PDB file of C-alpha atoms in Angstrom:
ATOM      1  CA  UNK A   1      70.153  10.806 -40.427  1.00  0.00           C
ATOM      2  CA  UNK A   2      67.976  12.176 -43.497  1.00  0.00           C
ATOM      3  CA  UNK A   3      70.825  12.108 -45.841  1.00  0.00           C
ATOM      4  CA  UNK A   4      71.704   8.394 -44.528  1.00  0.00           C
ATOM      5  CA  UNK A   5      67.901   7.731 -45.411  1.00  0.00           C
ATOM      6  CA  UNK A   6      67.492   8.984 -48.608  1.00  0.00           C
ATOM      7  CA  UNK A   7      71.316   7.353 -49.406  1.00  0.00           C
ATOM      8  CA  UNK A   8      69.584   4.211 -48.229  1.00  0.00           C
ATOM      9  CA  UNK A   9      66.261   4.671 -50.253  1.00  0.00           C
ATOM     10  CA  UNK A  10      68.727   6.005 -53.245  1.00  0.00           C
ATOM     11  CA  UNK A  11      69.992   2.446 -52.635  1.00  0.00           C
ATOM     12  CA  UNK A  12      67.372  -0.183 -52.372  1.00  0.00           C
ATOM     13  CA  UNK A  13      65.832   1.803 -55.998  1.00  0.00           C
ATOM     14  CA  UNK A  14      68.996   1.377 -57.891  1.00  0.00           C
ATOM     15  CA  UNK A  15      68.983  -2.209 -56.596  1.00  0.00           C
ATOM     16  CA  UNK A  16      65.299  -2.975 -57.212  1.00  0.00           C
ATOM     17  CA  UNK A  17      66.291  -1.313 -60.997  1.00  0.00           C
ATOM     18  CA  UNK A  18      68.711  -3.586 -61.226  1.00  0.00           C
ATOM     19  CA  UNK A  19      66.932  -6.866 -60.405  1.00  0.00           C
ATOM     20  CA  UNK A  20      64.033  -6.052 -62.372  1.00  0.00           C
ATOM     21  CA  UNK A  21      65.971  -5.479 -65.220  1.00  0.00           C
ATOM     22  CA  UNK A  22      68.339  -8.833 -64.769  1.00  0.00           C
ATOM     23  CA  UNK A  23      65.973 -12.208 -65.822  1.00  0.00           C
ATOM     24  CA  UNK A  24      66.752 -15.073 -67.991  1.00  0.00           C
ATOM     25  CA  UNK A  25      65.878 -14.695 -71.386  1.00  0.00           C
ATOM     26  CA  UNK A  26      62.909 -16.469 -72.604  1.00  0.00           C
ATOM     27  CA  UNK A  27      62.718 -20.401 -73.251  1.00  0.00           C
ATOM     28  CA  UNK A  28      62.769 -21.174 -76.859  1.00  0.00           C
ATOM     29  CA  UNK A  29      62.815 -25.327 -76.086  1.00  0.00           C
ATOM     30  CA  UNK A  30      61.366 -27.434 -73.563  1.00  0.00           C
ATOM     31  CA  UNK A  31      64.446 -27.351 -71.782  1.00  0.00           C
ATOM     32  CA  UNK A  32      67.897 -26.856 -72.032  1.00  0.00           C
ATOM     33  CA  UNK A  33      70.174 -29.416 -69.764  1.00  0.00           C
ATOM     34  CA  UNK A  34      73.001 -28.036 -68.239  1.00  0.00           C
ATOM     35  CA  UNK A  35      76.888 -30.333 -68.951  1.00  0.00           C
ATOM     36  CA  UNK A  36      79.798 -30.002 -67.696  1.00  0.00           C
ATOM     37  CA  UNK A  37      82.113 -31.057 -71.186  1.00  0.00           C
ATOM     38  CA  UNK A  38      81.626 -28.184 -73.271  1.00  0.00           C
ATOM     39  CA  UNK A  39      82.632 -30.416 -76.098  1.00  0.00           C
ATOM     40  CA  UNK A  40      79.376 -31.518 -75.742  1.00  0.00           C
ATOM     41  CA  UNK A  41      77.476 -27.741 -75.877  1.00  0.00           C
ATOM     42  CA  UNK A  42      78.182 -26.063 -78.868  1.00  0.00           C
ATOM     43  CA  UNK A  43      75.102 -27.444 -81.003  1.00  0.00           C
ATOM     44  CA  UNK A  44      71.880 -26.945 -78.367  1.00  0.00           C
ATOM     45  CA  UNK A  45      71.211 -23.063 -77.623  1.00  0.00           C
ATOM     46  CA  UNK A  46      68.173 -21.114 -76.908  1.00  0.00           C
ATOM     47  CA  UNK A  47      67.360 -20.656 -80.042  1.00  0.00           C
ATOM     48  CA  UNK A  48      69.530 -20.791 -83.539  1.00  0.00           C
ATOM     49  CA  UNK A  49      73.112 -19.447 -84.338  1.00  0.00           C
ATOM     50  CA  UNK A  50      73.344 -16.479 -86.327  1.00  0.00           C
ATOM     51  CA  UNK A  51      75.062 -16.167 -89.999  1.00  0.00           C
ATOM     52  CA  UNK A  52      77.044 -13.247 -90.332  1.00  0.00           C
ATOM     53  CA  UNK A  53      74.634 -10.192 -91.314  1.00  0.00           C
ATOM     54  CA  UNK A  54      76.613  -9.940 -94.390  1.00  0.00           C
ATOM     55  CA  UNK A  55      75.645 -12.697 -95.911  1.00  0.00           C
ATOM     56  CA  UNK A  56      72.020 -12.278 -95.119  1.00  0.00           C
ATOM     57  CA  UNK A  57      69.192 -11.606 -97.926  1.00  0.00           C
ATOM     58  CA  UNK A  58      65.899 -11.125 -99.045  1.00  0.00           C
ATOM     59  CA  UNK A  59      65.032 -14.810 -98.880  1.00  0.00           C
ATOM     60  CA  UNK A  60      65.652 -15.462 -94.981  1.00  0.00           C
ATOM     61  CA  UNK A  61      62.576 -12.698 -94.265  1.00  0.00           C
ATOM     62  CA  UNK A  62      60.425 -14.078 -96.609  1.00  0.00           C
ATOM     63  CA  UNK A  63      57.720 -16.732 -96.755  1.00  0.00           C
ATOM     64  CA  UNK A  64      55.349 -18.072 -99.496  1.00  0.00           C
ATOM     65  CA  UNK A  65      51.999 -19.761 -99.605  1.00  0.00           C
ATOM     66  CA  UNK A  66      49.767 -18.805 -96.789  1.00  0.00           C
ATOM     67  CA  UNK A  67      47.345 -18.504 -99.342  1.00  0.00           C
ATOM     68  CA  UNK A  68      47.313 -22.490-100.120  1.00  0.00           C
ATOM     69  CA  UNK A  69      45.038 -23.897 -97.761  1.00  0.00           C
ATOM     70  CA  UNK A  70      45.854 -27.312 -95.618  1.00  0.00           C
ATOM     71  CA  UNK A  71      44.750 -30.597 -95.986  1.00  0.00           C
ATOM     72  CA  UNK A  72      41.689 -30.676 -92.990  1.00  0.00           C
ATOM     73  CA  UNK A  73      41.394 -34.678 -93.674  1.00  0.00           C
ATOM     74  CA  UNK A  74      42.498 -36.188 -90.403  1.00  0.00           C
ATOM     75  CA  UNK A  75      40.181 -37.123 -87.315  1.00  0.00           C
ATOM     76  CA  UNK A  76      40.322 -33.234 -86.024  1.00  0.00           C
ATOM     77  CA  UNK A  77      39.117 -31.727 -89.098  1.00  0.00           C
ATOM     78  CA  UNK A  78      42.071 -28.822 -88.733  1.00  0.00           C
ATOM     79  CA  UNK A  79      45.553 -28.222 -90.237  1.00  0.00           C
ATOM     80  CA  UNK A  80      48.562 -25.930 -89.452  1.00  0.00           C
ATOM     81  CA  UNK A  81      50.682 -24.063 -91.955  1.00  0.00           C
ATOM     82  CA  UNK A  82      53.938 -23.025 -89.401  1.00  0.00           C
ATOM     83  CA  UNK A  83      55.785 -19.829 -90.675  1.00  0.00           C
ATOM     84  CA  UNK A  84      57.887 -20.406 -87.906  1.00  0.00           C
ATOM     85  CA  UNK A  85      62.146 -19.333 -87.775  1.00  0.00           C
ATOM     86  CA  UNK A  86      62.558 -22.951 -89.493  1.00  0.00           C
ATOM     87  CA  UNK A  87      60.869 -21.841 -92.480  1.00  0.00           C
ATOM     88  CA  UNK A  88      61.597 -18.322 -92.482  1.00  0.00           C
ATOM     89  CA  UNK A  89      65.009 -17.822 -90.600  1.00  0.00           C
ATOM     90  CA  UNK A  90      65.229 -14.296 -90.550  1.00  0.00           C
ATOM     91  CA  UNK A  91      62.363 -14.462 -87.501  1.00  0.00           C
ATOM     92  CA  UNK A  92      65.227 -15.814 -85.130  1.00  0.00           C
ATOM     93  CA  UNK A  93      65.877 -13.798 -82.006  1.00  0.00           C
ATOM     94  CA  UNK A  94      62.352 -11.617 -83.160  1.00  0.00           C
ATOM     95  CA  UNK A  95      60.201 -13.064 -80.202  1.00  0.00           C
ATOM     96  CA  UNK A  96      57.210 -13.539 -82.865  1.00  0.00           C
ATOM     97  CA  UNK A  97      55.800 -16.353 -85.448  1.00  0.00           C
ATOM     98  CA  UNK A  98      52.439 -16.694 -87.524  1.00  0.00           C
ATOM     99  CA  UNK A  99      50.498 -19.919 -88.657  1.00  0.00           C
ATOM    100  CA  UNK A 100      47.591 -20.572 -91.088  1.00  0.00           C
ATOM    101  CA  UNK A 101      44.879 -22.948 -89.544  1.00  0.00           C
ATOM    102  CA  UNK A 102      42.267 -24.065 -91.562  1.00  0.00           C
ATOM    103  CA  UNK A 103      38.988 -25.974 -90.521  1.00  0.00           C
ATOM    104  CA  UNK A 104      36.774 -28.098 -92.449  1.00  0.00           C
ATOM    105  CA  UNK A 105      33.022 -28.518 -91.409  1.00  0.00           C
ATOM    106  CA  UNK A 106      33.014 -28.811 -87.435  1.00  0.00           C
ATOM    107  CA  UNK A 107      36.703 -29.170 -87.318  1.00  0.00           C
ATOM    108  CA  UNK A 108      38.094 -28.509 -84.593  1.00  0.00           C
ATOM    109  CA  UNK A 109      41.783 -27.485 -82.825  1.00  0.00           C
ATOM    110  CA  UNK A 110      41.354 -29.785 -79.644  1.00  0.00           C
ATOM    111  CA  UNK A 111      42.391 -28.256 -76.284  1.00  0.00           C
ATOM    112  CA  UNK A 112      45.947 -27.180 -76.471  1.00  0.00           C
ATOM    113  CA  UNK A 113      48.453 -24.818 -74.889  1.00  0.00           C
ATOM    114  CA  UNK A 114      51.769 -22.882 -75.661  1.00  0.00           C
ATOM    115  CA  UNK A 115      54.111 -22.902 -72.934  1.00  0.00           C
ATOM    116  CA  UNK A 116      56.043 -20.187 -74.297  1.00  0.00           C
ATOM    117  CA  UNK A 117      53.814 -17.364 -76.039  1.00  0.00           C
ATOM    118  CA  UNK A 118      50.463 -15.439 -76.236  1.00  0.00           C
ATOM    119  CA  UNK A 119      48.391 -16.259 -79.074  1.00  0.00           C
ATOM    120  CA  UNK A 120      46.296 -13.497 -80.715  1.00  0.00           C
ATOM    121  CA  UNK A 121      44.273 -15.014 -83.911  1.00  0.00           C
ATOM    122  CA  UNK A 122      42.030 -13.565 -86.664  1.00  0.00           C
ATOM    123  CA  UNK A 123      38.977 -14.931 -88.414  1.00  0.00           C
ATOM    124  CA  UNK A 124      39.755 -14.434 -92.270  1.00  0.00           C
ATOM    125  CA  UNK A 125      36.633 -17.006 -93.504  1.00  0.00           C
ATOM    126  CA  UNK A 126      33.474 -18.625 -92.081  1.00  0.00           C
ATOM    127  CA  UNK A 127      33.152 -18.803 -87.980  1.00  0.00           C
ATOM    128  CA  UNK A 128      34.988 -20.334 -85.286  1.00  0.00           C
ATOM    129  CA  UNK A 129      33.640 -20.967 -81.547  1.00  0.00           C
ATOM    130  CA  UNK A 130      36.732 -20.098 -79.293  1.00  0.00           C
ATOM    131  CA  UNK A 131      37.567 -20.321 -75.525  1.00  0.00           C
ATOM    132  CA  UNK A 132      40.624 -20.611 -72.985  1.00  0.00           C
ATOM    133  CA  UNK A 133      40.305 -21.893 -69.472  1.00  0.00           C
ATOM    134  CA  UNK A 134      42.264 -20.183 -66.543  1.00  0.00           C
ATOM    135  CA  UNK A 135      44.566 -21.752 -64.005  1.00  0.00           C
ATOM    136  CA  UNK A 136      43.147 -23.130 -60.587  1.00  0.00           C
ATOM    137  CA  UNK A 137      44.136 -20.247 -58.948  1.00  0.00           C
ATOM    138  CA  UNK A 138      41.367 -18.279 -60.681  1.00  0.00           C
ATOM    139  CA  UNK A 139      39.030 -21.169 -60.603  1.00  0.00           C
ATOM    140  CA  UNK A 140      39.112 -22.714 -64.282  1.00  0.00           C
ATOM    141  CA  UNK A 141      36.928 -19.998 -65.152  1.00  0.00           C
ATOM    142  CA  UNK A 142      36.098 -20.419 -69.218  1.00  0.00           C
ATOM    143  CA  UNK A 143      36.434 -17.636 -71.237  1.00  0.00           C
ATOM    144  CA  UNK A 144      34.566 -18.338 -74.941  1.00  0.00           C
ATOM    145  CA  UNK A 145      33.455 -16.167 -77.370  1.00  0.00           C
ATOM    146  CA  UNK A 146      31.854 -17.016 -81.008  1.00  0.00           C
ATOM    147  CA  UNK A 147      33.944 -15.376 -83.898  1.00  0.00           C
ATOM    148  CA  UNK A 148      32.760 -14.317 -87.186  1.00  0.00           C
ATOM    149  CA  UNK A 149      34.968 -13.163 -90.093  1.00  0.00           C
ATOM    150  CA  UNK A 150      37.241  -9.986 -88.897  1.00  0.00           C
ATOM    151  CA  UNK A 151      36.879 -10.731 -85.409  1.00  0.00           C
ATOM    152  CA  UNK A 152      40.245 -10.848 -83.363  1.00  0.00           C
ATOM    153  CA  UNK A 153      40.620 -12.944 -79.878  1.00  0.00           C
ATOM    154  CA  UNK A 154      43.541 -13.631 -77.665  1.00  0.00           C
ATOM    155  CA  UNK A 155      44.732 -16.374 -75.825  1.00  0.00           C
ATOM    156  CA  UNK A 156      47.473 -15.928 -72.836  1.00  0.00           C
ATOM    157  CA  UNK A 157      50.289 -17.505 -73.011  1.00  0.00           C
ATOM    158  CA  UNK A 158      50.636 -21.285 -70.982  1.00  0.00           C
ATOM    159  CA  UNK A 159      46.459 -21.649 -70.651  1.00  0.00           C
ATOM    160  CA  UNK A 160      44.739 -24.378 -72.187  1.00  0.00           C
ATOM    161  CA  UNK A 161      42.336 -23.059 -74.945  1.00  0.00           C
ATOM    162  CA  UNK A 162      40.597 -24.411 -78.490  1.00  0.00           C
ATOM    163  CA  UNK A 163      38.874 -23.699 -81.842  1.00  0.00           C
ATOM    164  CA  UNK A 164      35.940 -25.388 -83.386  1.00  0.00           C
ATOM    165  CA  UNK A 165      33.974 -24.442 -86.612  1.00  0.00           C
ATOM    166  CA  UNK A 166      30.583 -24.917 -85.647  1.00  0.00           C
ATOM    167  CA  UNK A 167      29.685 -24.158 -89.546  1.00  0.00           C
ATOM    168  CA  UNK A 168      28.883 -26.468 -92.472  1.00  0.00           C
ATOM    169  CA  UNK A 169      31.393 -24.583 -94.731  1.00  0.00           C
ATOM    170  CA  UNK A 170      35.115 -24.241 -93.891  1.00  0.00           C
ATOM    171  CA  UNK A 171      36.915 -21.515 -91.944  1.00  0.00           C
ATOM    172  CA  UNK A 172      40.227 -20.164 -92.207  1.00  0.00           C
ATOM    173  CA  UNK A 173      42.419 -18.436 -89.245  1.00  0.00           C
ATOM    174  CA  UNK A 174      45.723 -16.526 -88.689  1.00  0.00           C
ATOM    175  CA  UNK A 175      47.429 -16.304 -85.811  1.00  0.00           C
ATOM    176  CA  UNK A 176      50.501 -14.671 -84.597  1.00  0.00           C
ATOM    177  CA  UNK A 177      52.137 -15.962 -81.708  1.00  0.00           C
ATOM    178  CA  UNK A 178      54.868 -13.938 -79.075  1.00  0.00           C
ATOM    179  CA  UNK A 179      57.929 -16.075 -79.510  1.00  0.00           C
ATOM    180  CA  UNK A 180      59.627 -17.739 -82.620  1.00  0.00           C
ATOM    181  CA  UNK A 181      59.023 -21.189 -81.027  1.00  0.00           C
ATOM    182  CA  UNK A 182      56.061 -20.996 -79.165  1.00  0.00           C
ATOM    183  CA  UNK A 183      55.775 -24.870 -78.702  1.00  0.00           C
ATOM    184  CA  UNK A 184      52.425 -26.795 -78.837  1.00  0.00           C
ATOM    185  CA  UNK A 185      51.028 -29.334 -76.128  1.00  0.00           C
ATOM    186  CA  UNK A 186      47.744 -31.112 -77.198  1.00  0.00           C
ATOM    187  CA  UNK A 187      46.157 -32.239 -74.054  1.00  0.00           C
ATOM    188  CA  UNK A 188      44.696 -35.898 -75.262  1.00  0.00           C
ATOM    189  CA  UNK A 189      48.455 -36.239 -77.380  1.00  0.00           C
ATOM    190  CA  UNK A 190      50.389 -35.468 -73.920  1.00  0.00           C
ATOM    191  CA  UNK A 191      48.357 -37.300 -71.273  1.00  0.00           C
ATOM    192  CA  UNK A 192      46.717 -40.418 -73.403  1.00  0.00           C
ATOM    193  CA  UNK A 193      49.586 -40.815 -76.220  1.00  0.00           C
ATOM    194  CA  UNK A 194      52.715 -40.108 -74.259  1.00  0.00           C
ATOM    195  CA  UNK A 195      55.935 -42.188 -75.332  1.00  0.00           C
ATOM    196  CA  UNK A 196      56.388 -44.587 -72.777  1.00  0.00           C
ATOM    197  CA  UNK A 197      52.894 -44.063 -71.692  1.00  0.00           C
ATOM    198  CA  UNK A 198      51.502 -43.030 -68.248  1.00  0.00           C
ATOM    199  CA  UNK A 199      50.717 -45.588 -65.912  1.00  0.00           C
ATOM    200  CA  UNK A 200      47.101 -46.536 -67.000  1.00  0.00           C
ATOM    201  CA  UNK A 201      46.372 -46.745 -62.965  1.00  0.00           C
ATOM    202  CA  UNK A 202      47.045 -42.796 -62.357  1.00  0.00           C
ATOM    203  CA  UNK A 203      45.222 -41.795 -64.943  1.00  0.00           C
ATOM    204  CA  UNK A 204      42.223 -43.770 -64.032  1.00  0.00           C
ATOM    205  CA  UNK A 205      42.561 -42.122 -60.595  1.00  0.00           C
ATOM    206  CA  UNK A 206      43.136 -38.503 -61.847  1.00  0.00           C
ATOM    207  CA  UNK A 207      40.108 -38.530 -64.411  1.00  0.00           C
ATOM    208  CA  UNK A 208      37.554 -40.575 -62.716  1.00  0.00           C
ATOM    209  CA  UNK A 209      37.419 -43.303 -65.268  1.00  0.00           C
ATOM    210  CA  UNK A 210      37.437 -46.988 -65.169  1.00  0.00           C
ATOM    211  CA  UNK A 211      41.110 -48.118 -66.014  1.00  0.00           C
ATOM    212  CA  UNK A 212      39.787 -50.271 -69.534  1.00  0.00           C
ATOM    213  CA  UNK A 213      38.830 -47.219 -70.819  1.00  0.00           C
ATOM    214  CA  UNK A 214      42.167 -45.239 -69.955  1.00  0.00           C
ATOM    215  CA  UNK A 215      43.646 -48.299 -71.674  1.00  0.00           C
ATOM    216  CA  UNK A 216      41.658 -47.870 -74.730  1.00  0.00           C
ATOM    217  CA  UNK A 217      42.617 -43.968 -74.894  1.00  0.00           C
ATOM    218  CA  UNK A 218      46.404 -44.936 -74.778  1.00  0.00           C
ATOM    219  CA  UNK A 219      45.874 -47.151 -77.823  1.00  0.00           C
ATOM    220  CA  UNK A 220      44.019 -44.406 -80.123  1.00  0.00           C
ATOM    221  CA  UNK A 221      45.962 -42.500 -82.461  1.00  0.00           C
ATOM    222  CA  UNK A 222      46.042 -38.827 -81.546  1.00  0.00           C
ATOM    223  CA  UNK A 223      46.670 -36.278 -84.261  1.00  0.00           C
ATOM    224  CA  UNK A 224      49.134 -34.044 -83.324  1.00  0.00           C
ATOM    225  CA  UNK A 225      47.812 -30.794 -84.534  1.00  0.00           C
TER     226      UNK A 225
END
């Protein structure tokens, strides 16, 4: 019976080794619909094809001009400079990304999340008030800190979070991300500026607000930033 056991435990380990090491690789899109025709499948993967490694270079692992900072004049007061694997291909199949995000006066990157990576960002000029808001399971507790130049915070990956100068002179971030697409969903953009747009009614219902004003929201032009 003891060797049965242990051939049993022996058993269940290998198979517990197994599953934990079989998972679907990570989403690089919102989705990915499954077809039958495979005529139909050969241009949407997770991710990008590959060129053949021989004719790779220099080029496709570099990127140029994080040092040019963004136009901040929209109604945010931000603006994102994506080195992402569209601008520098070479980050394909690398899990990682980087942006520049600069802020004029009390700009501001509204409440956002990333459904597919952690976001770990750096203050390289002036101060930023930051913050990310757990799930209901922990309570929406808020998380915020006030960052100063050199100071590093990080943001898990799918929770809604921001960034707001709270100075009179500009400030300038960095941030790497965990994924070479780690998509962007801007809470206002998704709920109030969806295309078709959400039945005015159930959004009156889920925020608490008279239905005009849910109407009025829908009709604003939401910078998608």
């Amino acid at each position: 019976m003891n060797g049965v056991n242990i051939l049993l435990t022996l058993s269940f380990l290998g198979l517990a080794t197994f599953i934990a090491s079989a998972y679907d690789p990570s989403p690089l899109q919102d989705f990915c619909v499954a077809i039958d025709d495979p005529n139909k499948a050969s241009v949407f993967v997770n991710g990008k094809f590959c060129k053949d490694p021989k004719y790779a270079k220099a080029e496709d692992f570099f990127f140029s001009g994080l040092n040019i900072a963004g136009d901040t004049n929209n109604k945010v007061g931000s603006n994102v400079t994506h080195v992402d694997v569209d601008k520098m291909p070479g980050l394909n199949t690398l899990g990682i990304s980087l942006v520049r995000v600069d802020f004029a006066p009390y700009g501001e990157s509204p409440p956002h999340t990333h459904p597919r990576a952690t976001e770990i960002l750096v203050v390289v000029e002036g101060q930023l008030s930051v913050g990310f808001v757990t799930s209901n399971q922990d309570g929406n507790r808020l998380f915020s800190k006030v960052l100063n130049k050199g100071d590093v915070f990080v943001f898990p990956i799918g929770l809604i979070h921001f960034q707001f100068n709270p100075g009179k002179v500009p400030a300038v971030a960095f941030v790497g991300f965990g994924s070479q697409n780690p998509g962007t969903i801007t809470i206002a953009n998704a709920v109030f500026g969806s295309n078709p747009a959400i039945n005015p009614e159930i959004l009156a219902k889920a925020f608490q607000l008279d239905q005009k004003i849910v109407e009025q929201l829908q009709k604003k032009f939401w910078v998608a930033n």
